[in-house]
Coordinates of C-alpha atoms and ligand atoms in Angstrom, one line a residue:
X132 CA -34.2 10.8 -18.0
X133 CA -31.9 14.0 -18.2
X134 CA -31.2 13.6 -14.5
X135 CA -30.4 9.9 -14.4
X136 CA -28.4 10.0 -17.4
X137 CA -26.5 12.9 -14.8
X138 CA -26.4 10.8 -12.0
X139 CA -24.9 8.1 -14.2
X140 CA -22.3 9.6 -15.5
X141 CA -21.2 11.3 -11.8
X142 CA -21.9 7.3 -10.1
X143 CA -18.3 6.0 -11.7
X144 CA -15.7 8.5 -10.8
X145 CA -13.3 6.6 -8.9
X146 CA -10.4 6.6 -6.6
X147 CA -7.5 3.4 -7.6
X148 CA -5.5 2.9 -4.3
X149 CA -2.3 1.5 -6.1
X150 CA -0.4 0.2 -3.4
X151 CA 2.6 -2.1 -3.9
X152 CA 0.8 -5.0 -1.7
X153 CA -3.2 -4.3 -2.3
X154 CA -4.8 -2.5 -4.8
X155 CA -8.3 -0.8 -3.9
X156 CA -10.8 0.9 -6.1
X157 CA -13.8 3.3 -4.6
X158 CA -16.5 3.9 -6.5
X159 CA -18.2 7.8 -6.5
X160 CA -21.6 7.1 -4.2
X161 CA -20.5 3.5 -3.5
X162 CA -17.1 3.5 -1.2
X163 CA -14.5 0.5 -1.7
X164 CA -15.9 -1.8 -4.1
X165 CA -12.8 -3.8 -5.2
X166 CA -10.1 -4.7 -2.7
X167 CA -7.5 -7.2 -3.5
X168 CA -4.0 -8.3 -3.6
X169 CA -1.7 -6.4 -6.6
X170 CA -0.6 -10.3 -8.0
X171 CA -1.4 -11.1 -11.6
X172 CA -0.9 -14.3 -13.0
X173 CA 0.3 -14.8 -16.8
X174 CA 0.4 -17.8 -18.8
X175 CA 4.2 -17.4 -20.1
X176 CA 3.5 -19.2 -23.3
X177 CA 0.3 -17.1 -24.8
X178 CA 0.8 -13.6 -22.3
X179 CA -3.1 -14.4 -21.5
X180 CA -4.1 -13.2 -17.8
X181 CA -5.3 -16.1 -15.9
X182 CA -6.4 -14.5 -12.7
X183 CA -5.6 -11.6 -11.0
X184 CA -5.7 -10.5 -6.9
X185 CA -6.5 -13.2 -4.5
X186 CA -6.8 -15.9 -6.9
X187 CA -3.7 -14.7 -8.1
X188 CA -1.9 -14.4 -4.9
X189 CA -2.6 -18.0 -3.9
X190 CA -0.2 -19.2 -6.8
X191 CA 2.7 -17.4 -5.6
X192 CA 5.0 -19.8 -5.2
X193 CA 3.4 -22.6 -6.3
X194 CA 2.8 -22.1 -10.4
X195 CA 4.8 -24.5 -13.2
X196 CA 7.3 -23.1 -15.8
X197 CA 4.0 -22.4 -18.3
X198 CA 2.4 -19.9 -15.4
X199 CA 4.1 -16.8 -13.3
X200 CA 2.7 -14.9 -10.5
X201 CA 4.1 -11.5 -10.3
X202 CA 4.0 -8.5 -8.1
X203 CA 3.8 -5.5 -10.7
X204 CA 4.7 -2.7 -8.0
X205 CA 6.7 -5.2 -6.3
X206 CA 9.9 -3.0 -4.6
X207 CA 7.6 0.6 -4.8
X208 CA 8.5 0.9 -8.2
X209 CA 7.0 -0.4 -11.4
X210 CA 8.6 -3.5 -11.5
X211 CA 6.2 -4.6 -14.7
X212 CA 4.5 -2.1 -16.7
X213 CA 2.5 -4.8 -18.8
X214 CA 1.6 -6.4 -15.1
X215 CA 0.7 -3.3 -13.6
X216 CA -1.3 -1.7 -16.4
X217 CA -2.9 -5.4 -17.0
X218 CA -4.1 -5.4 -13.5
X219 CA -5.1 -1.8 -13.2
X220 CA -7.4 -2.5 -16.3
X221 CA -8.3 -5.9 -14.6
X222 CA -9.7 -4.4 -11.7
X223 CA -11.0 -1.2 -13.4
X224 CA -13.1 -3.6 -15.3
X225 CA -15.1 -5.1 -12.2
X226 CA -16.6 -1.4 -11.4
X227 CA -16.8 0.3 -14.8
X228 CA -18.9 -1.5 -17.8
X229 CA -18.7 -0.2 -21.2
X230 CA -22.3 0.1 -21.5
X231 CA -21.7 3.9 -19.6
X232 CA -21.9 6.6 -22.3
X233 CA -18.4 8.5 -19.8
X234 CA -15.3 7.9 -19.0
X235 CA -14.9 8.0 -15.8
X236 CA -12.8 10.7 -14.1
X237 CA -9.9 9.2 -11.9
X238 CA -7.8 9.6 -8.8
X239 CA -4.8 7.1 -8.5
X240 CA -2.6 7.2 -5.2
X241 CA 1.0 6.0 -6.0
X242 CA 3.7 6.2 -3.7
X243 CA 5.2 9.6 -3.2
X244 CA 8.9 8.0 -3.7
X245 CA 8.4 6.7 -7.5
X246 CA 10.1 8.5 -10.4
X247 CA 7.9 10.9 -13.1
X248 CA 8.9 8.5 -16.0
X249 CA 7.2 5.9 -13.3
X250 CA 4.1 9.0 -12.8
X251 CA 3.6 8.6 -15.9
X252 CA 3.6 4.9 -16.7
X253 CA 0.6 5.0 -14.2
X254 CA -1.4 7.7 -15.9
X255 CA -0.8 5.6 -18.9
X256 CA -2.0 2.1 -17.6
X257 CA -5.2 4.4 -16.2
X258 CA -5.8 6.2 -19.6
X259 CA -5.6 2.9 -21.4
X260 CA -7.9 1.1 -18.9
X261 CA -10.8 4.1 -19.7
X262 CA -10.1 7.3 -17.9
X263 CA -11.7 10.2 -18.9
X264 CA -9.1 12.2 -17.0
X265 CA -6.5 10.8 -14.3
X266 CA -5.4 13.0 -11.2
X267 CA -3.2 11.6 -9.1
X268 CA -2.7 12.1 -5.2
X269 CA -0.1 11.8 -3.1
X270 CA -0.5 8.3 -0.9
X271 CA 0.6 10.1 2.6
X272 CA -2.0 13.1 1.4
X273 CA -4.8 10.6 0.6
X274 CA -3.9 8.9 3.8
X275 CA -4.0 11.8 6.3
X276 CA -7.5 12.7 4.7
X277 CA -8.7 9.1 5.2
X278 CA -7.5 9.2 8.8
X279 CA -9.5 11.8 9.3
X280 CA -7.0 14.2 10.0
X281 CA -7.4 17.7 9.0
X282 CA -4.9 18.7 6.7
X283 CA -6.4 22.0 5.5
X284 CA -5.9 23.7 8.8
X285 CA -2.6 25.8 9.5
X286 CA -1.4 22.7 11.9
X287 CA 1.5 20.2 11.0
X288 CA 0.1 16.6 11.1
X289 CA 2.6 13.4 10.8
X290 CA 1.0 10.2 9.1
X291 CA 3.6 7.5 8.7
X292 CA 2.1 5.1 5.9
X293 CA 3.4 1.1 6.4
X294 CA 2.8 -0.5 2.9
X295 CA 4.2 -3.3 1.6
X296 CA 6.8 -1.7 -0.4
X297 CA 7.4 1.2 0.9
X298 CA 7.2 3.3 3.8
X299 CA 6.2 6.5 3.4
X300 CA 6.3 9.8 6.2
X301 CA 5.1 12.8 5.6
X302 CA 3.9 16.0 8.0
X303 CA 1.1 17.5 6.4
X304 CA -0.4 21.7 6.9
X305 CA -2.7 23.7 5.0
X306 CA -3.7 20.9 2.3
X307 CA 0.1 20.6 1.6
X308 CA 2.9 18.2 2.4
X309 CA 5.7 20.3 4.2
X310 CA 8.4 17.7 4.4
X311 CA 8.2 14.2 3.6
X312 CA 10.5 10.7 3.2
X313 CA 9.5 8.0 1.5
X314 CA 12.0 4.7 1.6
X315 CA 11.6 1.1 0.1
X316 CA 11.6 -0.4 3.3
X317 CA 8.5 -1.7 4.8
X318 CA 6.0 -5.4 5.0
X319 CA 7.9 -7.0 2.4
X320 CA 11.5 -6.5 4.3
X321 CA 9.9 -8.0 7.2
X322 CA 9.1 -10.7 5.6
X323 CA 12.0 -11.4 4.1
X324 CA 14.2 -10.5 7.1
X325 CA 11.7 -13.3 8.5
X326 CA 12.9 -16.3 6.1
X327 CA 16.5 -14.9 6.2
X328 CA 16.7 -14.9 10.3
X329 CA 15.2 -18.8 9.9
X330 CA 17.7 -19.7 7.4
X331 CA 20.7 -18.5 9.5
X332 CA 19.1 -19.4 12.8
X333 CA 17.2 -22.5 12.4
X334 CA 18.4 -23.8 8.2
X335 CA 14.9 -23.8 7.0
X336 CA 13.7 -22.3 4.4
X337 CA 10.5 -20.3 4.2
X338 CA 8.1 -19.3 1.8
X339 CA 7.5 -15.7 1.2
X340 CA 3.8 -16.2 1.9
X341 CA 4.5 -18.4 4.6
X342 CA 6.8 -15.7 6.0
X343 CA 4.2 -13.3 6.0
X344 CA 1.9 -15.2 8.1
X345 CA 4.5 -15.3 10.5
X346 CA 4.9 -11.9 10.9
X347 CA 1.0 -11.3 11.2
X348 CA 0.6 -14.2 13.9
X349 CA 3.9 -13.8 15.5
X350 CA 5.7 -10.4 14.4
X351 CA 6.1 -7.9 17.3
X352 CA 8.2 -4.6 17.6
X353 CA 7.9 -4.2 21.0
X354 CA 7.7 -6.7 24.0
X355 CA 4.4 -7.1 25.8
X356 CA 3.9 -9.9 28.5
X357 CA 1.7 -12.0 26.3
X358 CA 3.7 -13.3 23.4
X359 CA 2.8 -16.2 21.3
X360 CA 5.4 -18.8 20.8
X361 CA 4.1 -21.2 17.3
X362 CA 5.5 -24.2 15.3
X363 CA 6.5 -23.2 11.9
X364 CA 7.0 -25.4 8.9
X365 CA 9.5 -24.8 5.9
X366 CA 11.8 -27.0 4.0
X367 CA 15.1 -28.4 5.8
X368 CA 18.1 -26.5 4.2
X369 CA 20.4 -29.8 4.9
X370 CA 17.9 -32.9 4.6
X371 CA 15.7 -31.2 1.9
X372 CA 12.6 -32.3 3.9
X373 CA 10.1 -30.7 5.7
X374 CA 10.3 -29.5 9.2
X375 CA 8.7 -27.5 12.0
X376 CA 10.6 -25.3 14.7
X377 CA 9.3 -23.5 17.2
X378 CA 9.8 -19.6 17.3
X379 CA 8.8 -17.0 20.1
X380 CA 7.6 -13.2 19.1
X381 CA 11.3 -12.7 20.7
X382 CA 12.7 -14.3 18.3
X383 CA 10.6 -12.9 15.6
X384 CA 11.2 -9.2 17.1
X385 CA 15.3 -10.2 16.9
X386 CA 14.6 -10.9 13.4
X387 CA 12.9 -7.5 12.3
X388 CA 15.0 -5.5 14.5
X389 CA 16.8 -4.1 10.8
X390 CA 14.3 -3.3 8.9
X391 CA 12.0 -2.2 12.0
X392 CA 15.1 0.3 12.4
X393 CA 15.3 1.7 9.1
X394 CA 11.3 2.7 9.8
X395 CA 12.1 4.5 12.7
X396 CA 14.8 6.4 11.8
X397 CA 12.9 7.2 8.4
X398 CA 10.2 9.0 11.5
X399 CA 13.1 10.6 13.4
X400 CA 15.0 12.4 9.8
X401 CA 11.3 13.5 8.9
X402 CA 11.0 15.5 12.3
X403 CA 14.6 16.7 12.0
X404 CA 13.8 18.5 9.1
X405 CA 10.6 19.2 10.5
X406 CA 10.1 23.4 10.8
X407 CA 9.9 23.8 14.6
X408 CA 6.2 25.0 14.7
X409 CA 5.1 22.2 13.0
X410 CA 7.1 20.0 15.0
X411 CA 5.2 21.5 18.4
X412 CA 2.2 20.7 16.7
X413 CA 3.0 17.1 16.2
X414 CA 4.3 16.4 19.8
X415 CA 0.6 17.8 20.8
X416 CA -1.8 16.0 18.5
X417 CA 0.7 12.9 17.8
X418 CA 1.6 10.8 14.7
X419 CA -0.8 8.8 13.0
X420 CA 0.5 5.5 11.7
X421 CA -1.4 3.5 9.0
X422 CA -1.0 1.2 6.0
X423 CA -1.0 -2.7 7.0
X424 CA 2.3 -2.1 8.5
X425 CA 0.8 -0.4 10.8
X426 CA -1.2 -3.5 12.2
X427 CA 2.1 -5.2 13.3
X428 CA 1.9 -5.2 16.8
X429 CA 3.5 -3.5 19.3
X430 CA 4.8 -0.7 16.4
X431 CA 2.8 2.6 17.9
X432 CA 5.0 1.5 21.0
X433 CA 8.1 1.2 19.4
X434 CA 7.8 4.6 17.5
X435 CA 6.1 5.9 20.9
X436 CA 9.7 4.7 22.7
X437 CA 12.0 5.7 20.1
X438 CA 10.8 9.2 19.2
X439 CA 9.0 10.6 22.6
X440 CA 5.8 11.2 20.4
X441 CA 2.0 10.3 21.0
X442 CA 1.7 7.4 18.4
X443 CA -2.4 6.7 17.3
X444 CA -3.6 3.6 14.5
X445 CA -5.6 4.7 12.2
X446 CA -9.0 3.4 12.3
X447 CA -8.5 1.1 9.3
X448 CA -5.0 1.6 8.5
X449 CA -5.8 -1.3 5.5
X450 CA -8.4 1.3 4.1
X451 CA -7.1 5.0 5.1
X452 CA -5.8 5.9 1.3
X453 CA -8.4 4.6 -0.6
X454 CA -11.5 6.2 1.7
X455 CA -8.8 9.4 1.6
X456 CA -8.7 9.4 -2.4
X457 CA -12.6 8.1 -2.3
X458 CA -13.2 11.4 -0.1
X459 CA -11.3 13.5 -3.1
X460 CA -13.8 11.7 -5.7
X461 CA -16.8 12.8 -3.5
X462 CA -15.9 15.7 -2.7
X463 CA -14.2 17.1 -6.4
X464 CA -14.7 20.8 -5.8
X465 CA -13.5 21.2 -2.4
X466 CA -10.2 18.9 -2.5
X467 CA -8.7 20.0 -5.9
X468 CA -6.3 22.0 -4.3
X469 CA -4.7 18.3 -2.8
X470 CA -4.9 16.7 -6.8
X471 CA -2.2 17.2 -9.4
X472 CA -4.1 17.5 -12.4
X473 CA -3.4 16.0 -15.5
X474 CA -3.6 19.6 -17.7
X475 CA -1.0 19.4 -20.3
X476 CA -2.5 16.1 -22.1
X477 CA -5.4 16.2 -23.7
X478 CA -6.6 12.9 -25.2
X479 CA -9.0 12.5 -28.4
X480 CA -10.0 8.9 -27.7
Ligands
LIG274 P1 0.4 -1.2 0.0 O1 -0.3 0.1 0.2 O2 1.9 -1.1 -0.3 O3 -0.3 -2.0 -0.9 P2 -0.9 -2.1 2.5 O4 -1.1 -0.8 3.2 O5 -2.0 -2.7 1.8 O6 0.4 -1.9 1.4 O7 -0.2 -3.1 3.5 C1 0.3 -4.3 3.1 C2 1.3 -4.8 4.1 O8 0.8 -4.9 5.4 C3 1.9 -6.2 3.8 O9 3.3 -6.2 3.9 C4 1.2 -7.0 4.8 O10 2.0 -8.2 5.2 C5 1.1 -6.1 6.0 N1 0.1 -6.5 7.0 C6 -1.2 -6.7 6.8 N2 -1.8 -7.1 8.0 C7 -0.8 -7.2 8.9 C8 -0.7 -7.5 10.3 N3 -1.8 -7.9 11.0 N4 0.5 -7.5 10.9 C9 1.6 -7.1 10.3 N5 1.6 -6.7 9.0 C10 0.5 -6.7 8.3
LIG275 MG1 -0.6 2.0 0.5

């Protein structure tokens, strides 16, 4: 009885993946349990949550003055507190049941650019949703350890995390980061460079979503000898109707060249102020690139071109944070030194 009650009470730890496009929760003894889109939907007129993650994403765009769809961590930043903390409790929810006698302790990953009042916000929305005790991890930390790489050894390792919000580099050594950038330009730019090259280009107008889909069927960064060409459909600036053009990767690649850019030279300023050992260590082993950005294709080539560096995809860039956090919930003891704890607040509730 004693035991069970033990193994309880260890079983709902978890690690909250907070990214800015997905949110993922890993449960202690279970691995990834909830995995879904960061979109809540609120019914304007009560403030009631109608649906949250996928159901939720599929009325962006297309809800009535009564309903809105928002993106809480929209721009890497806590765009909506009430959204964010909403959805974090939301999602909390699915794993953790009241009928446990403990709280569960808690990792969150937020991105490594967002303020401490911002720190803080999320340590809120997870003490109000039922934490026991909140540590937070860096994202590029959690990521290296979910990419396997390993950051406790005296060797400089580069992960270069693609979200949707932010991009995020950082070169990693003895369970520390040594230098790292993090800039709010990553999946969501593309898309929106995406419905802003169509409007110049071709007058039509994109949805965001639609957008997206564009880049994942379409997007490149590099040329390869096999690019798709597809018919895409949007709203005619001029006649107001709908119409369909067809686009090549090309043109796609002509339209992310800007954003694509900025990315790069975010991964060239991180090895500049790289310590030269460090930086040896990296032209050896290579930089691992992860986050869903890091599915776009042809971007390992790009960086590879750009900064002379072995480039490798993470296994499952989609999943490296939250199996990295997930490995800090298993594994308690032997990665504290990679949590920030939560020491000076001690809550009575
Ligand atoms: P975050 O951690 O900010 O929530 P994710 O790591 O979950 O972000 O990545 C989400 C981003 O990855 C979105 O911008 C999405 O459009 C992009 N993405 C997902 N799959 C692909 C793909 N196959 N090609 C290009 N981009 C992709
Ligand atoms: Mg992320």
């Amino acid at each position: 009885m004693a035991n069970s009650l033990m193994a309880g009470a260890v079983g709902r730890d978890m690690a909250v993946d907070l990214g800015t496009a997905n949110t993922l929760v890993y449960v202690r003894g279970k691995g990834v349990l909830v995995d879904e889109p960061s979109v809540v939907a609120i019914n304007q007129t009560t403030g009631e949550v109608l649906a949250v993650g996928h159901e939720a994403k599929r009325m962006l765009g297309r809800t009535p003055d009564s309903i809105t769809a928002i993106r809480p961590l929209k721009d890497g930043v806590i765009a909506d507190f009430e959204g964010c903390e909403q959805m974090l409790r939301w999602f909390i929810q699915q794993v953790h049941h009241r009928r446990y006698l403990a709280k569960p302790r808690m990792v969150v990953c937020v991105p490594s650019g967002i303020t401490p009042v911002e720190h803080r916000a999320v340590k809120e929305a997870a003490y109000q949703a039922g934490a026991r005790r909140v540590f937070i991890v860096e994202e590029p930390m959690a990521a290296a350890i979910g990419a396997g790489l390993p950051v406790h050894l005296p060797t400089g390792n580069m992960v270069v995390d693609v979200g949707g919000g932010t991009t995020e580099v950082a070169v990693i050594s003895l369970g520390g980061i040594v230098t790292s950038l993090s800039i709010r330009t990553a999946g969501d730019d593309l898309d929106n460079a995406i419905v802003q090259w169509m409007k110049k280009e071709h007058a039509l107008l994109l949805g965001e979503r639609t957008a997206e889909e564009v880049k994942m069927t379409l997007g490149s960064a590099f040329p390869s000898h096999d690019e798709p060409v597809a018919e895409i459909r949007g709203r005619d600036l001029v006649s107001g109707l709908p119409r369909t053009v067809a686009v090549t990767s090309a043109d796609i690649r002509l339209a992310l060249d800007e954003p694509l850019n900025a990315i790069v030279d975010a991964v060239r300023t991180t090895l500049d102020q790289t310590p030269p050992e460090l930086a040896g260590d990296i032209m050896d082993r290579g930089i691992v690139l992860t986050g869903g950005g890091a599915l776009l294709r042809g971007l390992d080539e790009r960086l590879r071109h750009e900064t002379g560096m072995p480039v490798h995809v993470a296994e499952d860039p989609l999943l490296s944070v939250a199996m990295g956090a997930g490995r800090c919930v298993e594994e308690f003891d032997a990665l504290q030194q990679v949590l920030v704890s939560d020491a000076r607040r001690l809550r009575a509730s």
